[in-house]
């Protein structure tokens, strides 16, 4: 039975591959014939790339969209943009439309991890490379996408820890505001931070709860922490800037000075964080760079040139603290 | 009066148990001090953070009293915050921003009430429409972004100000409670609400203008949800349309039910709803403050713990269960 199953799989695979190459050759023919019948200059054919974005729910995402749009324009690439309004079904529809339009490549920011297999197979069957940005997908066959361009959340947490360890000279009590339980950034940023402070025996996380990535919850949780461990908290580590901004307000209302009495460090690098650093209330933010346009189109160029890419293209995230905040705030795009 | 007090016993017992737990687990819970002219302490935080749900629960008690329900209150909160922040962003005077936001929320309440009374759509469906649409409207107003308000603006007083040492949200919630209690008990509104919730048909034959009462109850709900939304937004000096008031309709309904008002309508208890709202917030704060052997409660357990405590409160209130337990004991004895 198993053998049969496998034979069938192989046959199916070969057939699929044949169809794929066939359609590639055919589309290749069509393209070359259309260019010859046109102005006769094959190299000037404009690349068409489809981009399925999750939505515009945060300034971070808007910055990502603008980066990809802007980069397409600079490179003279025609971008088909689709806003999924937080729905996977819209993204699947958009990708099917891109496939029907025979775009040269697809950029996808997946709203969830699962359920992508069929539509990615359809794209692969048409020989259209798919580049994932900022979030991964859960598929059994990783040849279904070319590369994932995303930050390393664990590294972000570790960088925050390293900065804080230096600031506190390796000893102090830290409270942690976690992201939404179970979300990838919350899990990874927690782990990275714990790894980062592990070498320092004097650094201890004395309280850790979820602020659900929102400002209001960040404030509520910090209020409770301040009451439950009065006078013991030396630093706050928040999994995103919004929770840190909420915590800063809680610290102020408790009659303490955020940034001085209690050190505040967070992740993301949104505009509000830079404003808080200039005001002296936030000490440090580790950027989670949304400006993925250049990297995404580099990947498109490479894969169309026949190069193989690593499955994960790690985005380099920088650390910013108060010493540089005033200088860079005007150059920040999000 | 005596009957309503008896109804209140079990919610108060539950609250007392939570407080006793805190007295043992985190003694600093009851520590209250003056910091910069404001009372500061976990108990004050409970009232302050609980103020939005208290306001929602007050309105929800009246709505549920008529046999209705309002699922849109969380979305109405988001609309209020978004609109006020947007207007302030456009340099509108603070008073205008507040009045406009509350006006739109009352209109939303009338819209809900209109669907229920004029179009005879069941309340759960009618308000579900605005629950979805309202958050969408709020997101449209803010473009899906967080709009920040200048922290120095007098608007933030609604969320962060202090009157006589008490946080303004607490003062607003308690004043609202007094005003509503006065309206309900000094006029015939309360009797009419209970009558409609008890038997709509009979109320109509008795000459009660059922439509008007229903409509005004949903309008009051809209106003209170608007107030809650303004508090929420002023507190963090930012309008977060995606998260403001999210799922708070459920907390409000829960507060009403814990407070001893039946979802089927009829007799209702405003005091019970306030106690219910305080229980819910005390529970949240308790989870945040509890440290066991140097470890916080892992956040993955937050909701499970809440569910178990709420279940126990509901079981405490169940007459049926108490009777069964007593019977078993009698049989054994």
XYZ file of C-alpha atoms in Angstrom:
667
model
C 0.000 0.000 0.000
C 2.698 2.396 1.071
C 4.749 1.661 -2.020
C 1.725 2.288 -4.168
C 1.072 5.496 -2.347
C 4.574 6.617 -2.913
C 4.515 5.692 -6.598
C 1.349 7.676 -7.026
C 2.980 10.605 -5.251
C 6.021 10.421 -7.489
C 3.869 10.208 -10.610
C 1.780 13.122 -9.405
C 4.913 15.084 -8.578
C 6.460 14.443 -11.973
C 3.204 15.359 -13.717
C 2.989 18.553 -11.698
C 6.587 19.367 -12.496
C 5.947 18.718 -16.193
C 2.919 20.951 -16.142
C 4.915 23.580 -14.292
C 7.823 23.524 -16.719
C 5.392 23.342 -19.606
C 3.561 26.428 -18.457
C 6.872 28.141 -17.793
C 8.052 27.428 -21.304
C 4.710 28.484 -22.684
C 4.574 31.695 -20.708
C 8.184 32.272 -21.636
C 7.261 31.880 -25.316
C 4.343 34.212 -24.991
C 6.414 36.835 -23.279
C 9.216 36.733 -25.803
C 6.809 36.835 -28.727
C 4.953 39.779 -27.240
C 8.179 41.682 -26.724
C 9.346 41.000 -30.245
C 6.039 42.165 -31.630
C 6.352 45.250 -29.419
C 9.220 47.673 -29.510
C 11.631 44.830 -29.929
C 13.630 45.584 -26.809
C 13.376 42.513 -24.548
C 15.334 43.945 -21.617
C 12.931 46.855 -20.999
C 9.991 44.575 -20.173
C 8.659 45.838 -16.858
C 8.656 43.353 -13.989
C 5.297 42.861 -12.298
C 5.229 41.888 -8.609
C 2.119 41.178 -6.547
C 2.112 42.211 -2.876
C -0.510 40.850 -0.497
C -0.444 42.916 2.687
C -2.329 42.051 5.918
C -3.863 45.484 6.394
C -3.038 48.881 7.873
C -3.641 48.182 11.567
C -0.529 49.902 12.895
C 2.019 52.528 11.957
C 4.536 49.701 11.746
C 2.594 47.980 8.993
C 1.919 51.201 7.136
C 5.680 51.844 7.158
C 6.255 48.361 5.740
C 3.717 48.957 2.958
C 5.246 52.329 2.094
C 8.731 50.830 2.038
C 7.717 48.092 -0.403
C 5.731 50.501 -2.585
C 8.533 53.055 -2.621
C 11.195 50.499 -3.450
C 9.093 49.127 -6.350
C 8.817 52.644 -7.730
C 12.560 53.326 -7.451
C 13.340 50.113 -9.257
C 10.717 50.690 -11.952
C 8.791 47.575 -10.969
C 5.030 47.473 -11.397
C 3.484 46.586 -8.017
C 0.048 45.009 -7.757
C -0.992 45.875 -4.193
C -3.741 44.124 -2.261
C -4.870 44.987 1.264
C -6.427 41.920 2.935
C -8.039 43.775 5.847
C -6.825 41.141 8.319
C -8.505 38.227 6.470
C -6.658 35.210 5.167
C -9.391 34.500 2.601
C -8.710 37.897 1.024
C -5.016 37.094 0.848
C -5.692 33.751 -0.823
C -7.978 35.461 -3.342
C -5.312 38.068 -4.031
C -2.613 35.433 -4.590
C -4.885 33.501 -6.959
C -5.486 36.741 -8.842
C -1.731 37.381 -9.013
C -1.229 33.865 -10.382
C -3.926 34.432 -13.006
C -2.227 37.677 -14.010
C 1.064 35.750 -14.360
C 3.049 38.159 -12.200
C 6.819 37.600 -12.030
C 6.927 37.253 -8.250
C 4.667 37.505 -5.205
C 5.438 39.177 -1.887
C 3.251 37.941 0.969
C 2.905 39.168 4.555
C 0.831 36.263 5.916
C -1.842 37.129 8.492
C -1.708 33.631 10.061
C 0.771 30.759 9.864
C -1.417 27.919 8.639
C -3.580 27.181 5.621
C -1.233 28.403 2.901
C -0.270 25.080 1.323
C -2.809 24.929 -1.557
C -2.353 28.470 -2.789
C 1.444 28.340 -2.470
C 1.411 25.072 -4.440
C -0.618 26.796 -7.132
C 1.962 29.573 -7.316
C 4.810 27.085 -7.410
C 3.072 25.137 -10.168
C 3.078 28.309 -12.245
C 6.737 28.890 -11.419
C 6.020 32.111 -9.543
C 8.400 32.627 -6.615
C 6.818 33.710 -3.318
C 8.759 35.898 -0.900
C 7.418 36.076 2.660
C 7.876 39.232 4.675
C 7.842 39.704 8.473
C 6.000 36.490 9.372
C 6.541 32.850 8.500
C 4.134 30.170 7.304
C 3.662 26.645 8.534
C 4.063 24.375 5.492
C 5.331 20.807 5.178
C 7.466 21.648 2.124
C 9.653 24.720 2.495
C 10.301 24.852 -1.250
C 6.842 26.451 -1.463
C 8.420 29.813 -0.701
C 11.717 31.354 -1.699
C 12.746 33.075 1.502
C 11.335 34.716 4.621
C 12.530 38.246 5.239
C 11.981 38.932 8.927
C 13.498 40.114 12.156
C 14.911 37.684 14.676
C 12.683 38.252 17.716
C 15.005 36.217 19.945
C 17.918 38.438 18.956
C 15.827 41.527 19.692
C 15.138 40.303 23.231
C 18.812 39.482 23.697
C 19.902 42.931 22.500
C 17.489 44.576 24.955
C 18.923 42.422 27.764
C 22.505 43.231 26.849
C 21.793 46.953 26.787
C 20.016 46.779 30.130
C 22.754 44.684 31.739
C 25.315 47.344 30.830
C 23.047 50.146 32.036
C 22.396 48.468 35.407
C 26.008 47.280 35.807
C 24.803 43.707 35.899
C 22.505 43.883 38.878
C 18.927 44.919 39.565
C 15.297 43.850 39.704
C 13.441 43.779 36.389
C 9.711 43.537 35.673
C 8.625 42.218 32.306
C 5.555 43.202 30.294
C 4.905 40.335 27.917
C 3.051 40.440 24.641
C -0.110 38.492 23.879
C 0.308 34.972 25.324
C 1.239 32.456 22.637
C 2.211 34.972 19.972
C 5.584 34.428 18.304
C 7.084 37.817 19.239
C 6.024 37.355 22.883
C 7.542 33.882 23.142
C 10.767 34.792 21.346
C 11.360 38.180 22.950
C 10.891 36.593 26.392
C 13.334 33.817 25.585
C 15.918 36.138 24.042
C 15.800 38.436 27.063
C 16.133 35.565 29.529
C 19.123 34.257 27.572
C 20.614 37.743 27.547
C 20.470 38.269 31.327
C 21.440 34.688 32.212
C 25.181 35.467 32.545
C 24.415 38.175 35.116
C 23.557 36.696 38.483
C 22.510 40.050 39.884
C 19.784 40.586 37.246
C 16.463 39.116 38.230
C 12.989 39.212 36.651
C 10.827 39.669 39.747
C 7.438 40.090 37.995
C 6.270 39.076 34.552
C 2.756 39.363 33.136
C 1.040 40.108 29.859
C 0.166 43.624 28.761
C -1.287 42.199 25.532
C 0.841 44.583 23.434
C -1.495 47.511 24.264
C -0.847 50.783 26.009
C -3.862 50.518 28.340
C -2.928 47.017 29.562
C 0.718 47.981 29.863
C -0.313 50.759 32.198
C -2.683 48.571 34.237
C -0.090 45.830 34.713
C 2.656 48.275 35.660
C 0.351 49.925 38.217
C -0.157 46.556 39.886
C 3.578 45.734 39.771
C 4.439 49.048 41.417
C 2.001 48.313 44.248
C 3.031 44.702 44.692
C 6.795 45.352 44.794
C 7.069 48.930 46.042
C 10.549 50.396 45.844
C 12.039 47.181 44.482
C 11.765 47.714 40.728
C 14.901 48.971 38.970
C 13.887 48.401 35.369
C 10.991 47.563 33.036
C 11.394 45.419 29.948
C 8.378 45.637 27.608
C 7.889 43.410 24.556
C 6.712 46.422 22.550
C 6.878 50.194 22.712
C 3.158 50.720 23.311
C 3.198 48.784 26.591
C 6.327 50.694 27.635
C 4.541 53.992 26.966
C 1.671 52.818 29.177
C 4.102 51.712 31.884
C 5.819 55.114 31.779
C 2.506 56.764 32.652
C 1.963 54.366 35.540
C 5.444 55.133 36.878
C 4.796 58.875 36.666
C 1.472 58.548 38.487
C 3.208 56.613 41.254
C 5.363 59.705 41.815
C 8.538 58.246 40.287
C 10.648 59.354 37.338
C 10.601 56.891 34.421
C 13.984 56.773 32.718
C 15.767 57.693 35.971
C 14.211 56.010 39.020
C 13.103 53.098 36.852
C 14.911 52.284 33.607
C 12.557 51.474 30.703
C 13.595 49.420 27.680
C 11.341 48.112 24.918
C 11.233 46.790 21.360
C 9.891 48.034 17.997
C 11.250 51.571 17.589
C 7.996 53.354 16.705
C 7.845 57.131 16.569
C 6.227 57.451 20.038
C 9.201 55.595 21.506
C 11.653 58.058 19.982
C 9.588 60.969 21.288
C 9.658 59.404 24.765
C 13.426 58.939 24.554
C 13.877 62.591 23.595
C 11.671 63.483 26.585
C 13.899 61.286 28.750
C 11.188 58.872 29.926
C 12.185 55.863 27.797
C 15.791 54.715 27.909
C 16.190 52.370 24.989
C 14.297 50.701 22.162
C 15.435 47.834 19.965
C 14.187 48.437 16.464
C 12.036 45.863 14.703
C 12.636 47.158 11.218
C 9.554 47.355 8.961
C 11.459 48.859 6.021
C 11.646 45.555 4.198
C 11.259 46.908 0.643
C 14.923 46.868 -0.389
C 15.524 43.376 1.000
C 12.310 42.066 -0.583
C 13.162 43.302 -4.069
C 16.790 42.169 -3.716
C 15.331 38.724 -3.110
C 13.020 39.060 -6.135
C 15.977 40.040 -8.354
C 18.118 37.175 -7.066
C 15.496 34.465 -7.434
C 14.588 35.614 -10.953
C 18.282 35.501 -11.813
C 18.254 31.856 -10.772
C 20.115 32.210 -7.479
C 19.121 30.178 -4.454
C 18.428 32.094 -1.266
C 18.608 31.107 2.392
C 15.177 30.207 3.805
C 15.442 33.045 6.312
C 16.895 36.427 5.440
C 17.411 37.998 8.872
C 16.679 41.707 9.051
C 19.324 43.613 10.967
C 17.721 45.379 13.929
C 19.556 48.253 15.551
C 19.538 49.402 19.181
C 18.693 53.044 19.877
C 19.026 54.787 23.221
C 18.624 58.331 24.528
C 22.124 59.343 23.406
C 21.143 59.094 19.725
C 17.363 59.593 19.872
C 17.352 63.329 19.197
C 19.697 62.950 16.216
C 17.793 60.193 14.446
C 14.169 61.039 15.295
C 13.669 63.149 12.163
C 15.007 60.444 9.895
C 12.605 57.821 11.273
C 9.997 56.743 8.764
C 7.497 55.178 11.151
C -35.318 46.425 50.073
C -34.620 43.448 52.271
C -34.958 41.191 49.266
C -32.445 43.178 47.218
C -29.993 43.050 50.119
C -30.317 39.287 50.289
C -29.502 39.178 46.571
C -26.337 41.129 47.257
C -25.002 38.801 49.939
C -23.348 36.273 47.654
C -21.521 38.767 45.400
C -20.275 40.491 48.561
C -19.128 37.158 49.997
C -17.203 36.496 46.774
C -15.584 39.929 46.908
C -14.674 39.432 50.552
C -13.052 36.080 49.759
C -10.954 37.721 47.020
C -9.876 40.428 49.429
C -8.984 37.883 52.112
C -6.869 36.031 49.546
C -5.037 39.267 48.782
C -4.543 40.056 52.463
C -2.655 36.767 52.747
C -0.925 36.581 49.345
C 0.039 40.225 48.819
C -0.360 42.358 51.939
C 0.661 45.500 50.023
C -2.757 45.238 48.309
C -4.367 47.278 51.074
C -1.588 49.812 51.398
C -2.960 53.249 50.463
C -0.920 56.442 50.598
C -0.986 60.002 49.318
C 1.334 60.570 46.351
C 1.371 64.034 44.757
C -2.078 64.815 46.118
C -3.718 61.601 44.954
C -4.577 58.431 46.798
C -2.371 55.633 45.541
C -2.715 51.929 46.192
C -3.926 48.705 44.668
C -7.440 49.175 46.078
C -7.659 52.601 44.416
C -6.338 51.064 41.167
C -9.159 48.521 41.264
C -11.756 51.293 41.404
C -9.901 53.387 38.835
C -9.315 50.606 36.302
C -12.776 49.234 37.009
C -14.545 52.537 36.341
C -15.243 51.887 32.619
C -16.783 48.480 33.329
C -18.763 49.988 36.235
C -20.255 52.561 33.859
C -21.022 49.887 31.265
C -22.521 47.615 33.907
C -24.854 50.373 35.164
C -26.292 50.880 31.689
C -26.305 47.186 30.949
C -28.365 46.572 34.105
C -31.133 48.801 32.758
C -30.959 47.232 29.278
C -31.022 43.721 30.711
C -33.798 44.833 33.066
C -36.029 45.390 30.030
C -35.135 41.904 28.810
C -32.668 43.268 26.260
C -28.888 43.149 25.869
C -26.308 45.441 24.290
C -23.262 43.869 22.673
C -22.116 47.099 21.044
C -20.858 48.943 24.138
C -17.182 48.069 23.600
C -17.365 49.365 20.041
C -19.204 52.505 21.194
C -16.315 53.116 23.617
C -13.864 52.902 20.723
C -15.962 55.354 18.674
C -16.070 57.854 21.548
C -12.303 57.752 22.050
C -11.506 57.853 18.355
C -13.815 60.780 17.664
C -12.637 62.825 20.636
C -8.969 62.203 19.803
C -9.528 63.057 16.148
C -11.273 66.312 17.022
C -8.541 67.261 19.498
C -6.013 66.417 16.801
C -7.784 68.951 14.566
C -7.405 71.534 17.356
C -11.059 71.495 18.391
C -11.831 72.793 21.901
C -11.899 70.086 24.569
C -15.557 70.743 25.439
C -16.594 70.326 21.803
C -14.659 67.057 21.494
C -16.359 65.672 24.609
C -19.862 66.804 23.686
C -19.536 65.593 20.079
C -18.207 62.196 21.155
C -20.949 61.706 23.752
C -23.577 62.928 21.282
C -22.532 60.354 18.700
C -22.623 57.654 21.381
C -26.164 58.614 22.393
C -27.071 58.479 18.691
C -25.546 55.008 18.509
C -27.689 54.006 21.487
C -30.801 55.388 19.811
C -29.876 53.512 16.640
C -29.650 50.279 18.671
C -32.909 51.049 20.467
C -34.571 51.912 17.160
C -33.604 48.586 15.622
C -34.966 46.805 18.694
C -38.225 48.728 19.038
C -39.184 50.026 15.595
C -37.734 47.237 13.480
C -38.405 44.563 16.147
C -34.985 42.987 15.627
C -33.944 40.845 18.627
C -31.552 42.908 20.805
C -28.680 40.430 20.510
C -28.766 40.733 16.703
C -29.540 44.455 16.582
C -26.608 45.388 18.823
C -24.294 42.843 17.185
C -24.559 45.010 14.060
C -23.128 48.038 15.826
C -20.606 45.905 17.681
C -19.019 45.111 14.314
C -19.799 48.380 12.527
C -18.848 50.604 15.473
C -15.300 49.299 15.711
C -15.044 49.683 11.951
C -16.191 53.292 12.230
C -13.645 53.915 14.985
C -10.901 52.423 12.809
C -12.009 54.585 9.886
C -11.856 57.705 12.068
C -8.326 56.895 13.232
C -7.133 55.289 9.952
C -6.372 52.238 12.054
C -3.539 54.087 13.801
C -3.171 55.051 17.458
C -3.924 58.782 17.716
C -2.029 60.347 20.587
C -3.363 63.282 22.567
C -1.083 65.917 24.033
C -0.623 64.676 27.629
C -0.866 68.293 28.792
C -4.360 68.698 27.323
C -7.118 69.267 29.849
C -8.960 66.380 28.146
C -6.697 63.894 29.933
C -8.154 65.038 33.262
C -11.102 62.708 32.526
C -8.759 59.743 32.804
C -5.961 60.944 35.047
C -7.242 63.871 37.038
C -7.876 63.882 40.789
C -10.819 65.275 42.742
C -10.404 65.286 46.511
C -7.669 62.646 46.268
C -9.852 60.305 44.229
C -9.119 59.565 40.555
C -11.636 61.326 38.271
C -12.816 58.044 36.630
C -13.918 56.808 40.061
C -15.747 60.077 40.735
C -17.465 59.864 37.317
C -18.534 56.243 37.856
C -19.878 56.873 41.362
C -21.693 60.053 40.276
C -23.231 58.200 37.349
C -24.353 55.481 39.744
C -26.002 58.026 42.057
C -27.720 59.882 39.197
C -29.033 56.689 37.620
C -30.183 55.305 40.952
C -32.023 58.590 41.591
C -33.696 58.579 38.157
C -34.642 54.949 38.425
C -35.939 55.023 41.978
C -37.387 58.538 42.231
C -39.241 58.448 38.914
C -41.324 55.587 37.607
C -38.635 54.574 35.074
C -37.388 51.763 37.315
C -40.865 50.316 37.765
C -41.527 50.547 34.032
C -38.251 48.807 33.185
C -39.045 45.960 35.577
C -42.567 45.771 34.185
C -41.364 45.532 30.582
C -38.749 42.958 31.496
C -41.336 40.996 33.446
C -44.116 41.031 30.897
C -43.977 43.295 27.878
C -47.492 42.554 26.688
C -49.055 43.261 30.075
C -47.025 46.476 30.391
C -48.358 47.686 27.075
C -51.945 46.967 28.145
C -51.232 48.776 31.394
C -50.485 51.871 29.358
C -46.677 51.925 29.529
C -45.058 53.357 26.424
C -42.797 50.372 25.891
C -41.060 51.826 22.832
C -40.050 55.026 24.553
C -38.764 53.287 27.657
C -36.732 50.843 25.570
C -35.347 53.595 23.387
C -34.317 55.733 26.345
C -32.664 52.776 28.063
C -30.466 52.100 25.011
C -29.733 55.844 24.732
C -28.573 55.937 28.386
C -26.438 52.888 27.655
C -24.867 54.736 24.712
C -24.096 57.754 26.879
C -22.488 55.639 29.601
C -20.446 53.668 27.052
C -19.302 56.999 25.598
C -18.176 58.151 29.046
C -16.317 54.864 29.535
C -14.633 55.341 26.158
C -13.529 58.874 27.007
C -12.057 57.669 30.311
C -10.217 54.846 28.572
C -8.783 57.193 25.951
C -7.927 60.027 28.343
C -6.229 57.584 30.723
C -3.547 56.615 28.193
C -3.750 59.933 26.284
C -4.265 57.980 23.088
C -7.145 56.552 21.074
C -6.499 52.912 20.228
C -9.470 51.978 18.037
C -8.339 48.362 17.719
C -8.225 47.678 21.451
C -10.286 50.275 23.310
C -13.253 48.561 24.942
C -12.456 45.284 23.231
C -14.548 42.452 24.820
C -15.693 44.818 27.601
C -19.340 44.174 26.624
C -18.776 40.688 27.974
C -17.260 41.979 31.217
C -20.243 44.317 31.603
C -22.785 41.533 31.081
C -20.828 39.344 33.473
C -20.804 42.105 36.095
C -24.589 42.439 35.807
C -25.111 38.693 36.120
C -22.696 38.321 39.041
C -24.576 41.200 40.659
C -27.729 39.120 40.726
C -29.747 40.508 37.798
C -31.322 37.799 35.670
C -30.664 37.910 31.908
C -34.363 37.275 31.374
C -35.171 40.787 32.587
C -37.469 42.089 35.296
C -36.026 42.824 38.711
C -32.573 44.398 38.537
C -29.895 45.599 40.960
C -27.651 48.582 40.178
C -25.652 48.069 43.363
C -25.163 44.425 42.425
C -23.786 45.439 39.018
C -21.277 47.784 40.682
C -20.178 45.023 43.032
C -19.928 42.683 40.035
C -17.717 45.138 38.151
C -15.504 45.560 41.209
C -15.208 41.774 41.594
C -14.049 41.452 37.975
C -11.418 44.166 38.316
C -10.276 42.911 41.737
C -9.738 39.530 40.138
C -7.584 41.034 37.351
C -5.524 43.064 39.785
C -5.182 40.071 42.121
C -3.742 37.976 39.302
C -1.268 40.725 38.441
C -0.153 41.239 42.041
C 0.122 37.652 43.174
C 3.641 36.329 43.418
C 4.238 32.750 44.418
C 7.785 31.808 45.442
C 9.169 34.726 43.462
C 7.169 33.950 40.326
C 4.244 35.820 38.828
C 1.186 33.972 37.574
C 2.130 32.774 34.055
C -0.066 34.861 31.722
C -1.287 31.741 29.925
C -3.282 30.957 33.081
C -4.959 34.357 33.478
C -8.160 33.472 31.652
C -8.454 30.012 33.186
C -8.158 31.467 36.693
C -10.749 34.119 35.880
C -13.112 31.494 34.494
C -12.782 29.292 37.586
C -13.424 32.180 39.999
C -16.422 33.425 37.988
C -17.800 29.898 37.894
C -17.481 29.670 41.673
C -19.241 33.011 42.144
C -22.089 31.815 39.925
C -22.319 28.508 41.793
C -22.409 30.398 45.097
C -25.431 32.275 43.824
C -27.305 29.235 42.592
C -30.276 28.536 44.888
C -30.732 25.164 43.215
C -27.200 24.075 44.035
C -27.465 25.251 47.632
C -30.711 23.314 48.030
C -29.088 20.185 46.586
C -26.107 20.487 48.911
C -28.414 20.974 51.890
C -30.517 17.967 50.874
C -27.461 15.751 50.561
C -26.377 16.839 53.998
C -29.826 16.139 55.458
C -29.861 12.675 53.926
C -26.434 11.942 55.335
C -27.420 13.327 58.728
